[in-house]
Amino acid sequence: MSKKRTPLKRAKDFALYVTMRKALNEYPRFALGGAGHILLRAPEGNMPGEYSTAAFHVLYPDEDILKADSGYMLLDDTMKEAKILTEFESECGTKERSIIVAASNAAIPAGIKVAVDTILDIEPIGPRALRIAARVVLKIRMSEEQAAQLLKYPTEHMWVALRRERKVDDVIQKLAQTPRNEAPTGRPKPSQASASLAEMHGYGKAKEWGLQLARDLFEWSVGIIPWDDVDKGLVLSGPPGVGKTVFAKALAAECGVELITGSLGQWQATGHLGDTLKAMRATFAKAKKAAPAILFIDEIDSFGDRSKFAPDNKDYSTQVVNALLEQIDGIEGREGVVVIGATNNLENIDPAILRAGRLDQLIEIELPNASDRIAILAAHLKSGFTASDLEALKVATQEMTGADLAKATREARRIARLAKRPVSVDDVKVSLPAMVKIEGEMRHYIAVHESGHTLVGNRLRHGIFMGTTIVDAISAQNTSARGGAAYFDMPLIARRDRQYYCDQIAVMLSGIAAEEIVFGAFADGGASDLAAATRIATLMESRFGMGGTLRHSLAAQDAELERLRQFDRHLSERVHRTLQEEFERAKTILAEDRRLLDHVTSELVGEGSLTPHRLSELMDQNAEGAAESAERLSA
């Protein structure tokens, strides 16, 4: 089916089209349909995206968009030079004709300046453009004086007030009676984000998905792709504070659409079941009316899983979930609405919500890594700090969420305000939790533990050894944070038989095995290792058929596996036996390499890290030392 450019049905779009045509008239060859690449600067106060429909009418006056040899791109003040040049090459560079619309304050890279034929300024909408748009689109005739009077009022008020059935003088009178700080009736205030999604840090795959969605929504809006090619549903998971709501706001801003929010708690607050369902439907209807829009459902796991409902509220809860599914299904036929759910507990969501065609995209937002944490701090401080200025704060911010970092920067700015001076790195340090140094006996203990993981993992060739580290300090607020780790790169695709899982258990238990060899007993720092090993041993018995029975169990969550162990004594005994056997195997491996264990431990205590190359050197030195000892004994 032919894809035609979007009609100029809105008076605002037509007025912007008039101002764009006027600017292009300064380059007649292009204005008359000739080849060329033109950069147009939007006037101050106008976003580049506002000119999208106008630009497509210039580029594709009557032909099929998919067949036309024309390109179009936006350039705002947040885009980096490399991204601008890459996008120009893919969107415009190979085309015969193209238009770039830039924000008034956007920096134009030298590469773009030499690539385009000319740079032109678009004038703000004036009385002439307004009169033409009103006459053509709204069938309203007005004098130049009336048009000038209308343009004195906020444009967002003016465009919604101008309607075919209204007289111009009545519109002017209505605008005069409306306070300027009052949002126009029927137009909710657009979502605001502290930064564009493109400039935000710590969102990984979610950010990639969001930027692609922004491009897809734009291409759908101008008729390049059908709605079926746009991702219509996403569930964001992750611990509290990682910024799921902030992401939704930034995404709406990036896409240039309205953000509409809702949650089960918000809908239930209105009353009984009928009121809850009515409130839910009203939110979805609001999103449909505002399309294109993003509908954000917070804590979507609170709807629950119908298969786990208790009998006393099963009917009520089932009806609520069914109503949600009905509304999400309806979105497929309501073009322009993307539904995003957020959750801290993905396992509590009804599988039907995640079914293909509904919210079928699942992305986890993890805690930001060290470089992302520093970038987030720099973005919040807004005081010219670079990543290198804040490098010393990587350890102090370990395990902190985006919300934690925002709180710390607020406190730093408060300290600076009270001192009546600019904020400093020291202000940020004071605002972060105190640090506890890892030294002495504790450093030795952690080094022994991580050496055990390193050597057993390497001996069993359970993945590719990538390195081992121990930290110099941990936050006093988060003393449960890991003091170190041994890293192994595991293949995504492998044959996982019983021996594979037994090796995995042995590696997990090798930390406490090393402690027992060196200290005579292990401490509580290996609890998470023991929990993971117990989980795998239970799955071998209950789900994978690799134990005492081939019986398969659907249990997969930790709570379900714990119940299996509690109520099946024989299974619990087999799990215990597997754990004990692999614990002893790990101790045997480490006892055989006791000299190497001590050398690796000393390396970690002194250097704080161990590379694969350094491990190979220590292994070679240990082998040479063992050979020399054997020669002396034989002599």
XYZ file of C-alpha atoms in Angstrom:
635
model
C 0.000 0.000 0.000
C 1.331 3.457 -0.879
C 2.546 5.585 2.030
C 1.608 9.258 1.540
C 2.865 12.161 3.622
C 0.702 13.354 6.488
C -1.897 15.986 5.454
C -1.597 19.522 6.785
C -4.766 19.285 8.851
C -3.607 21.490 11.721
C -3.459 25.254 11.367
C -0.195 25.337 13.299
C 1.450 22.884 10.866
C 0.263 24.925 7.905
C 1.609 28.155 9.431
C 4.986 26.494 10.046
C 4.899 25.231 6.458
C 4.383 28.814 5.224
C 7.366 30.076 7.255
C 9.524 27.193 6.005
C 8.608 27.859 2.378
C 9.439 31.529 2.840
C 12.898 30.633 4.191
C 13.523 28.197 1.311
C 12.620 30.836 -1.253
C 16.049 32.313 -0.547
C 17.473 29.231 -2.309
C 15.233 29.085 -5.415
C 16.731 25.954 -6.994
C 15.762 23.828 -3.981
C 12.438 25.611 -3.480
C 11.466 24.709 -7.061
C 12.212 20.995 -6.493
C 15.901 20.856 -7.429
C 18.618 18.864 -5.709
C 20.353 20.115 -2.597
C 20.927 19.778 1.147
C 19.510 22.638 3.241
C 19.936 23.368 6.943
C 17.122 25.418 8.443
C 17.509 27.032 11.866
C 14.279 27.112 13.858
C 13.466 30.411 15.568
C 14.073 30.716 19.299
C 11.216 29.099 21.222
C 10.420 26.494 18.557
C 11.629 22.903 18.768
C 12.986 21.316 15.552
C 10.450 18.497 15.743
C 7.581 20.970 15.339
C 8.597 21.385 11.687
C 8.478 17.680 10.785
C 5.121 17.727 9.013
C 5.978 20.947 7.187
C 9.331 19.536 6.036
C 7.729 16.402 4.664
C 5.286 18.480 2.633
C 8.216 20.327 1.120
C 10.149 17.142 0.388
C 7.235 14.976 -0.754
C 4.616 17.289 -2.295
C 2.726 14.560 -4.137
C 4.759 11.366 -4.576
C 5.144 8.137 -2.601
C 7.445 8.720 0.394
C 9.092 5.334 0.075
C 10.112 6.004 -3.543
C 11.250 9.606 -3.114
C 14.998 10.260 -2.999
C 14.797 12.704 -0.084
C 16.059 12.776 3.488
C 15.219 14.614 6.696
C 16.769 14.906 10.154
C 16.573 16.980 13.327
C 19.492 18.592 15.131
C 19.122 19.762 18.724
C 21.522 21.151 21.306
C 21.985 17.796 23.083
C 23.422 15.866 20.115
C 27.128 15.072 19.970
C 29.068 15.801 16.765
C 29.777 12.131 16.008
C 26.093 11.275 16.275
C 25.099 14.217 14.059
C 27.516 13.241 11.297
C 26.535 9.562 11.478
C 22.836 10.395 11.274
C 23.394 12.810 8.397
C 25.257 10.138 6.449
C 22.508 7.548 6.960
C 19.472 9.822 6.571
C 20.567 12.514 4.114
C 24.042 11.941 2.708
C 23.008 9.496 -0.015
C 19.820 11.390 -0.946
C 19.275 13.870 -3.751
C 17.390 16.331 -1.564
C 17.365 16.766 2.198
C 16.337 19.161 4.937
C 17.949 19.443 8.354
C 16.024 21.427 10.950
C 18.250 22.638 13.786
C 17.384 24.192 17.135
C 18.287 27.878 17.378
C 20.966 27.159 20.005
C 22.328 23.946 18.439
C 26.019 23.849 17.561
C 26.454 23.009 13.885
C 29.527 20.805 13.303
C 32.001 21.811 10.608
C 31.220 18.564 8.780
C 27.584 19.590 8.411
C 28.470 23.140 7.360
C 30.491 21.840 4.433
C 27.942 19.151 3.573
C 24.905 21.429 3.180
C 24.449 23.898 0.343
C 23.218 26.706 2.547
C 22.041 27.567 6.063
C 18.794 29.509 6.310
C 16.840 30.957 9.246
C 13.127 30.295 9.638
C 11.219 33.309 10.862
C 8.716 33.025 13.727
C 5.089 32.728 12.711
C 3.922 36.231 11.823
C 0.530 37.778 10.972
C 0.784 36.771 7.297
C 1.495 33.077 7.998
C -1.253 32.983 10.643
C -3.804 34.542 8.281
C -2.961 32.055 5.512
C -3.163 29.043 7.849
C -6.447 30.202 9.367
C -7.996 30.796 5.922
C -6.838 27.506 4.349
C -7.265 25.091 7.262
C -9.928 26.655 9.487
C -11.825 28.638 6.817
C -11.467 31.699 9.048
C -10.697 35.110 7.592
C -9.014 37.685 9.791
C -7.409 41.073 9.344
C -3.696 41.692 9.795
C -4.501 43.629 12.976
C -6.468 40.663 14.390
C -3.644 38.271 13.522
C -1.105 40.537 15.216
C -3.333 40.721 18.302
C -3.645 36.905 18.458
C 0.123 36.476 18.279
C 0.552 38.519 21.460
C -0.870 35.614 23.447
C 0.890 32.301 24.242
C 0.861 30.324 20.999
C -0.202 27.091 22.728
C -3.313 28.938 23.945
C -3.965 30.527 20.574
C -3.870 27.306 18.531
C -6.349 25.460 20.740
C -8.641 28.512 20.936
C -8.858 28.971 17.157
C -11.685 26.812 15.815
C -13.825 26.956 12.701
C -17.038 27.789 14.495
C -15.564 30.682 16.488
C -15.333 34.326 15.492
C -11.878 35.877 15.704
C -12.997 38.669 18.044
C -14.501 36.075 20.408
C -11.202 34.157 20.408
C -9.260 37.333 21.194
C -11.644 38.174 24.025
C -11.363 34.648 25.464
C -7.576 34.748 25.330
C -7.539 38.127 27.032
C -9.544 36.671 29.927
C -7.213 33.670 30.362
C -4.297 34.089 32.835
C -1.023 33.515 31.023
C 0.246 31.022 33.584
C -2.840 28.832 33.158
C -2.492 25.749 30.975
C -4.845 25.677 27.996
C -8.079 23.805 28.599
C -8.025 20.205 27.516
C -4.237 20.207 27.018
C -2.374 18.651 29.973
C 1.036 20.104 30.653
C 3.624 18.181 28.658
C 6.020 15.925 30.501
C 9.324 17.577 31.365
C 12.597 15.718 31.761
C 15.767 17.031 33.365
C 17.757 15.747 30.373
C 17.091 14.185 27.013
C 17.185 10.403 26.914
C 20.175 10.551 24.562
C 22.250 12.324 27.250
C 21.207 10.140 30.204
C 23.460 7.479 31.707
C 22.952 4.085 33.339
C 19.997 2.856 31.258
C 21.770 0.460 28.869
C 19.383 -1.499 26.676
C 16.411 0.561 27.874
C 18.025 3.694 26.464
C 18.737 1.964 23.131
C 15.120 0.807 22.961
C 13.844 4.304 23.793
C 15.921 6.034 21.139
C 14.722 3.535 18.547
C 11.121 4.089 19.668
C 11.551 7.859 19.205
C 12.722 7.280 15.632
C 9.924 4.772 14.929
C 7.202 7.074 16.299
C 8.490 9.885 14.138
C 8.571 7.696 11.012
C 5.079 6.393 11.809
C 3.779 9.945 12.288
C 4.895 10.935 8.791
C 3.716 7.712 7.159
C 7.041 6.009 6.473
C 6.251 2.889 8.546
C 2.938 1.356 9.632
C 1.890 1.183 13.289
C 2.442 -2.579 13.245
C 6.210 -1.939 12.952
C 6.327 0.085 16.202
C 7.014 -1.603 19.575
C 3.796 -1.000 21.469
C 4.570 -2.438 24.889
C 7.473 -2.689 27.340
C 8.000 -3.815 30.933
C 10.890 -2.178 32.783
C 12.174 -4.137 35.771
C 14.818 -3.309 38.331
C 15.380 -2.483 41.998
C 13.821 0.634 43.549
C 15.620 3.866 42.761
C 17.177 2.937 39.403
C 15.006 5.531 37.652
C 12.161 3.730 35.894
C 9.827 6.728 36.233
C 12.603 9.151 35.264
C 13.206 7.012 32.178
C 9.527 7.245 31.184
C 9.589 11.059 31.487
C 12.793 11.337 29.466
C 11.422 8.953 26.844
C 8.249 10.997 26.409
C 10.356 14.138 26.019
C 12.656 12.401 23.519
C 9.654 11.244 21.482
C 7.964 14.646 21.757
C 4.747 13.068 23.044
C 2.613 13.349 26.152
C 3.247 11.081 29.152
C 0.132 9.761 30.868
C 0.544 7.829 34.117
C -1.550 5.381 36.073
C -1.284 2.569 38.604
C -3.538 0.042 40.281
C -3.243 1.945 43.562
C -4.326 5.164 41.864
C -7.276 3.490 40.152
C -8.381 1.617 43.297
C -8.381 4.823 45.318
C -11.589 5.857 43.559
C -13.764 3.226 45.270
C -15.117 -0.283 44.661
C -14.481 -2.648 41.750
C -16.725 -0.760 39.341
C -14.996 2.519 40.173
C -11.556 0.921 39.766
C -12.381 -0.420 36.305
C -13.948 2.897 35.298
C -10.843 4.828 36.383
C -8.578 2.421 34.488
C -10.604 2.743 31.289
C -10.609 6.532 31.631
C -6.794 6.595 31.760
C -6.511 4.443 28.646
C -9.113 6.614 26.909
C -7.095 9.717 27.835
C -4.010 8.154 26.261
C -5.943 7.322 23.109
C -7.212 10.889 22.851
C -3.685 12.301 23.322
C -2.085 9.935 20.783
C 0.727 9.816 20.016
C 1.368 9.284 23.719
C 3.133 7.041 26.227
C 1.018 5.425 28.945
C 3.165 4.552 31.975
C 1.742 2.011 34.462
C 3.763 2.038 37.674
C 4.097 -1.091 39.865
C 2.390 -3.255 37.292
C 3.250 -6.318 39.401
C 0.617 -5.146 41.923
C -2.053 -6.605 39.610
C -0.660 -10.028 40.516
C -0.699 -13.407 38.825
C -4.150 -14.997 38.470
C -2.723 -18.457 39.091
C -1.533 -17.386 42.564
C -4.586 -15.496 43.852
C -5.908 -16.488 47.284
C -9.518 -17.751 47.281
C -10.883 -14.858 49.380
C -10.139 -12.173 46.738
C -9.693 -14.252 43.599
C -12.852 -13.057 41.792
C -12.118 -9.361 42.386
C -8.451 -9.575 41.409
C -9.160 -11.714 38.348
C -11.643 -9.150 37.026
C -9.069 -6.370 37.483
C -6.382 -8.302 35.583
C -8.865 -9.211 32.835
C -9.838 -5.546 32.484
C -6.186 -4.557 32.148
C -5.649 -7.193 29.453
C -8.715 -5.927 27.623
C -7.355 -2.362 27.629
C -3.869 -3.437 26.522
C -5.332 -5.525 23.717
C -7.374 -2.524 22.684
C -4.189 -0.494 22.284
C -3.288 -2.554 19.230
C -6.253 -0.974 17.481
C -5.614 2.479 18.919
C -2.698 3.803 16.963
C -0.168 6.046 18.634
C -0.252 4.744 22.224
C 2.761 2.909 23.672
C 2.237 1.209 27.049
C 5.160 0.903 29.481
C 4.893 -0.989 32.765
C 7.384 -0.713 35.633
C 8.067 -3.328 38.284
C 10.449 -4.298 41.059
C 9.154 -7.888 40.991
C 8.915 -9.294 37.487
C 8.010 -12.766 38.766
C 4.727 -11.455 40.225
C 3.318 -10.312 36.869
C 0.613 -12.420 35.239
C 2.225 -14.169 32.218
C -0.710 -13.088 30.038
C 0.362 -9.434 30.433
C 3.753 -10.341 28.969
C 2.344 -12.351 26.087
C 3.408 -11.517 22.535
C 1.382 -8.583 21.247
C 0.942 -7.091 24.713
C 3.841 -5.905 26.889
C 6.206 -8.351 25.223
C 9.462 -6.373 25.512
C 11.251 -7.029 28.833
C 14.236 -4.889 29.827
C 15.984 -4.816 33.187
C 17.519 -1.570 34.409
C 20.451 -2.579 36.568
C 22.360 -0.549 39.126
C 24.628 1.909 37.271
C 28.239 0.849 36.808
C 31.171 2.955 37.993
C 31.484 5.125 34.874
C 27.716 5.663 34.713
C 27.640 6.679 38.380
C 30.274 9.334 37.769
C 28.435 10.588 34.665
C 25.162 10.772 36.645
C 26.867 12.791 39.389
C 28.340 15.185 36.823
C 24.930 15.629 35.158
C 23.201 16.407 38.479
C 25.884 18.797 39.680
C 25.700 20.957 36.529
C 28.821 22.829 37.611
C 31.298 22.051 34.878
C 32.702 18.935 36.546
C 34.229 16.332 34.259
C 34.347 12.583 34.811
C 38.041 12.816 35.755
C 37.211 15.401 38.456
C 34.860 12.896 40.093
C 36.917 9.738 39.458
C 37.792 9.388 43.157
C 34.108 8.887 44.006
C 33.710 5.549 42.173
C 34.241 3.452 45.293
C 32.180 5.729 47.544
C 29.192 5.431 45.191
C 29.333 1.646 44.833
C 25.887 -0.039 44.794
C 24.130 3.365 44.701
C 21.088 3.947 42.511
C 20.375 6.988 40.383
C 18.029 8.219 43.118
C 20.779 7.847 45.735
C 23.175 9.863 43.568
C 20.590 12.593 42.982
C 20.051 12.848 46.740
C 23.803 13.168 47.341
C 24.161 15.987 44.802
C 21.207 17.855 46.327
C 22.932 17.689 49.689
C 26.232 18.840 48.126
C 24.537 21.857 46.562
C 22.873 22.668 49.895
C 26.263 22.628 51.647
C 27.708 24.958 49.001
C 24.713 27.321 49.239
C 25.074 27.646 53.000
C 28.773 28.429 52.528
C 27.865 30.903 49.738
C 30.286 29.405 47.199
C 30.218 27.061 44.191
C 29.791 23.366 44.876
C 33.024 21.351 45.100
C 34.031 17.696 44.893
C 34.621 17.759 48.657
C 30.967 18.775 49.140
C 29.945 15.663 47.223
C 32.298 13.487 49.308
C 30.742 14.785 52.516
C 27.269 14.052 51.129
C 28.086 10.416 50.383
C 27.960 7.667 53.027
C 31.152 7.228 55.065
C 33.583 4.614 53.782
C 35.003 1.695 55.756
C 38.482 0.644 54.659
C 39.094 -3.004 53.838
C 42.427 -3.656 55.493
C 44.292 -5.968 57.854
C 42.592 -9.219 58.825
C 39.424 -8.446 56.846
C 41.401 -7.805 53.657
C 43.252 -11.105 54.156
C 39.980 -12.962 54.714
C 38.413 -11.549 51.517
C 41.569 -12.331 49.539
C 41.500 -15.975 50.703
C 37.827 -16.282 49.758
C 38.266 -14.846 46.262
C 41.456 -16.873 45.706
C 39.393 -20.010 46.294
C 36.901 -19.038 43.579
C 39.742 -18.124 41.235
C 41.714 -21.364 41.543
C 38.810 -23.838 41.505
C 37.132 -22.066 38.586
C 40.410 -22.108 36.686
C 41.160 -25.774 37.512
C 37.700 -26.939 36.418
C 37.821 -24.662 33.335
C 34.358 -23.429 34.252
C 34.314 -20.476 31.864
C 37.175 -18.195 30.841
C 38.908 -16.461 33.752
C 38.707 -12.675 33.308
C 40.244 -11.436 36.548
C 39.793 -11.080 40.314
C 39.521 -7.927 42.397
C 39.037 -6.905 45.996
C 37.907 -3.409 46.958
C 39.822 -0.978 49.152
C 36.708 0.257 50.961
C 32.953 -0.192 51.158
C 30.155 2.172 52.126
C 29.276 2.198 55.829
C 25.651 2.406 54.689
C 25.952 -0.800 52.667
C 28.227 -3.134 54.600
C 26.647 -6.126 52.827
C 28.272 -5.012 49.536
C 30.724 -7.446 47.999
C 34.301 -6.983 49.107
C 35.623 -8.693 46.004
C 34.815 -10.969 43.087
C 36.359 -13.457 40.672
C 35.065 -13.006 37.129
C 34.543 -15.795 34.589
C 33.101 -15.344 31.107
C 30.513 -18.088 30.622
C 29.391 -19.205 27.130
C 25.819 -18.273 26.236
C 25.295 -21.615 24.515
C 26.693 -24.783 26.076
C 25.761 -28.373 26.844
C 24.746 -28.222 30.515
C 24.698 -31.749 31.938
C 25.002 -32.881 35.561
C 28.761 -32.454 35.574
C 28.414 -28.868 34.347
C 26.143 -27.986 37.272
C 28.291 -29.893 39.774
C 31.315 -27.899 38.611
C 29.305 -24.710 39.012
C 28.394 -25.658 42.585
C 32.030 -26.504 43.360
C 33.156 -23.074 42.108
C 30.470 -21.346 44.167
C 31.481 -23.198 47.333
C 35.212 -22.792 46.761
C 35.320 -19.447 48.571
C 34.188 -20.915 51.880
C 36.273 -24.038 51.117
C 39.394 -21.853 50.987
C 38.405 -20.185 54.248
C 38.079 -23.552 55.986
C 41.498 -24.680 54.734
C 43.256 -21.473 55.822
C 41.315 -20.465 58.951
C 39.831 -23.792 60.047
C 36.248 -22.556 59.557
C 34.330 -20.275 57.209
C 32.468 -17.081 58.079
C 29.044 -15.744 57.033
C 30.396 -13.809 54.034
C 29.704 -16.786 51.765
C 25.957 -16.901 52.448
C 25.046 -15.681 48.952
C 27.343 -18.306 47.399
C 25.715 -21.010 49.497
C 22.239 -19.796 48.526
C 23.096 -19.925 44.809
C 24.659 -23.387 45.138
C 21.605 -24.671 47.031
C 19.313 -23.327 44.341
C 21.237 -25.105 41.570
C 21.418 -28.386 43.510
C 17.643 -28.244 44.066
C 16.917 -27.518 40.396
C 19.080 -30.508 39.424
C 16.890 -32.734 41.578
C 13.465 -31.206 40.987
C 13.461 -29.647 37.519
C 16.299 -31.046 35.403
C 15.902 -34.765 36.258
C 19.612 -35.017 37.113
C 19.256 -36.452 40.610
C 17.471 -39.324 42.287
C 14.402 -39.138 40.058
C 13.357 -38.062 36.571
C 10.277 -36.348 37.984
C 9.937 -32.753 36.745
C 8.695 -29.929 38.959
C 7.495 -26.531 37.750
C 8.997 -24.865 40.826
C 11.566 -22.243 39.792
C 11.366 -19.376 42.282
C 13.400 -19.495 45.490
C 10.312 -19.586 47.721
C 8.884 -22.512 45.750
C 12.186 -24.405 45.890
C 12.403 -23.802 49.638
C 8.940 -25.345 50.087
C 10.049 -28.383 48.074
C 13.020 -28.898 50.383
C 10.868 -28.441 53.481
C 8.168 -30.927 52.481
C 10.248 -33.512 50.587
C 12.750 -34.953 53.038
C 14.386 -37.214 50.479
C 14.951 -34.319 48.050
C 16.408 -32.226 50.865
C 18.833 -35.030 51.742
C 19.957 -35.402 48.111
C 20.529 -31.628 47.863
C 22.595 -31.728 51.052
C 24.639 -34.658 49.759
C 25.409 -32.861 46.463
C 26.481 -29.709 48.269
C 28.681 -31.651 50.686
C 30.350 -33.627 47.888
C 31.159 -30.511 45.849
C 32.366 -28.666 48.943
C 34.795 -31.510 49.654
C 35.894 -31.586 46.004
C 36.675 -27.858 46.125
C 38.679 -28.324 49.333
C 40.650 -31.185 47.743
C 41.561 -29.036 44.722
C 42.679 -26.165 46.944
C 44.609 -28.411 49.334
C 46.566 -29.808 46.393
C 47.430 -26.233 45.355
C 47.910 -24.824 48.856
C 51.148 -23.028 47.931
C 49.439 -21.401 44.942
C 46.464 -20.469 47.131
C 48.806 -18.596 49.487
C 50.603 -16.862 46.600
C 47.349 -15.711 44.951
C 46.085 -14.508 48.329
C 49.246 -12.450 48.872
C 48.926 -10.974 45.399
C 45.348 -9.862 46.069
C 46.196 -8.440 49.490
C 49.054 -6.409 48.041
C 47.750 -5.403 44.619
C 43.972 -5.599 45.001
C 43.581 -7.350 41.666
C 44.739 -10.355 39.654
C 44.814 -10.548 35.846
C 44.726 -13.782 33.819
C 48.336 -13.133 32.765
C 49.492 -12.683 36.365
C 47.683 -15.855 37.411
C 49.558 -17.773 34.692
C 52.850 -16.363 35.997
C 52.049 -17.398 39.569
C 51.044 -20.871 38.397
C 54.343 -21.252 36.497
C 56.349 -20.030 39.493
C 54.470 -22.416 41.762
C 55.129 -25.346 39.400
C 58.859 -24.490 39.285
C 58.983 -24.216 43.070
C 57.256 -27.582 43.465
C 59.718 -29.182 41.027
C 62.712 -27.767 42.926
C 61.327 -29.022 46.226
C 60.848 -32.484 44.727
C 64.477 -32.483 43.486
C 65.820 -31.519 46.912
C 63.800 -34.271 48.577
C 65.020 -36.873 46.100
C 68.616 -35.721 46.626
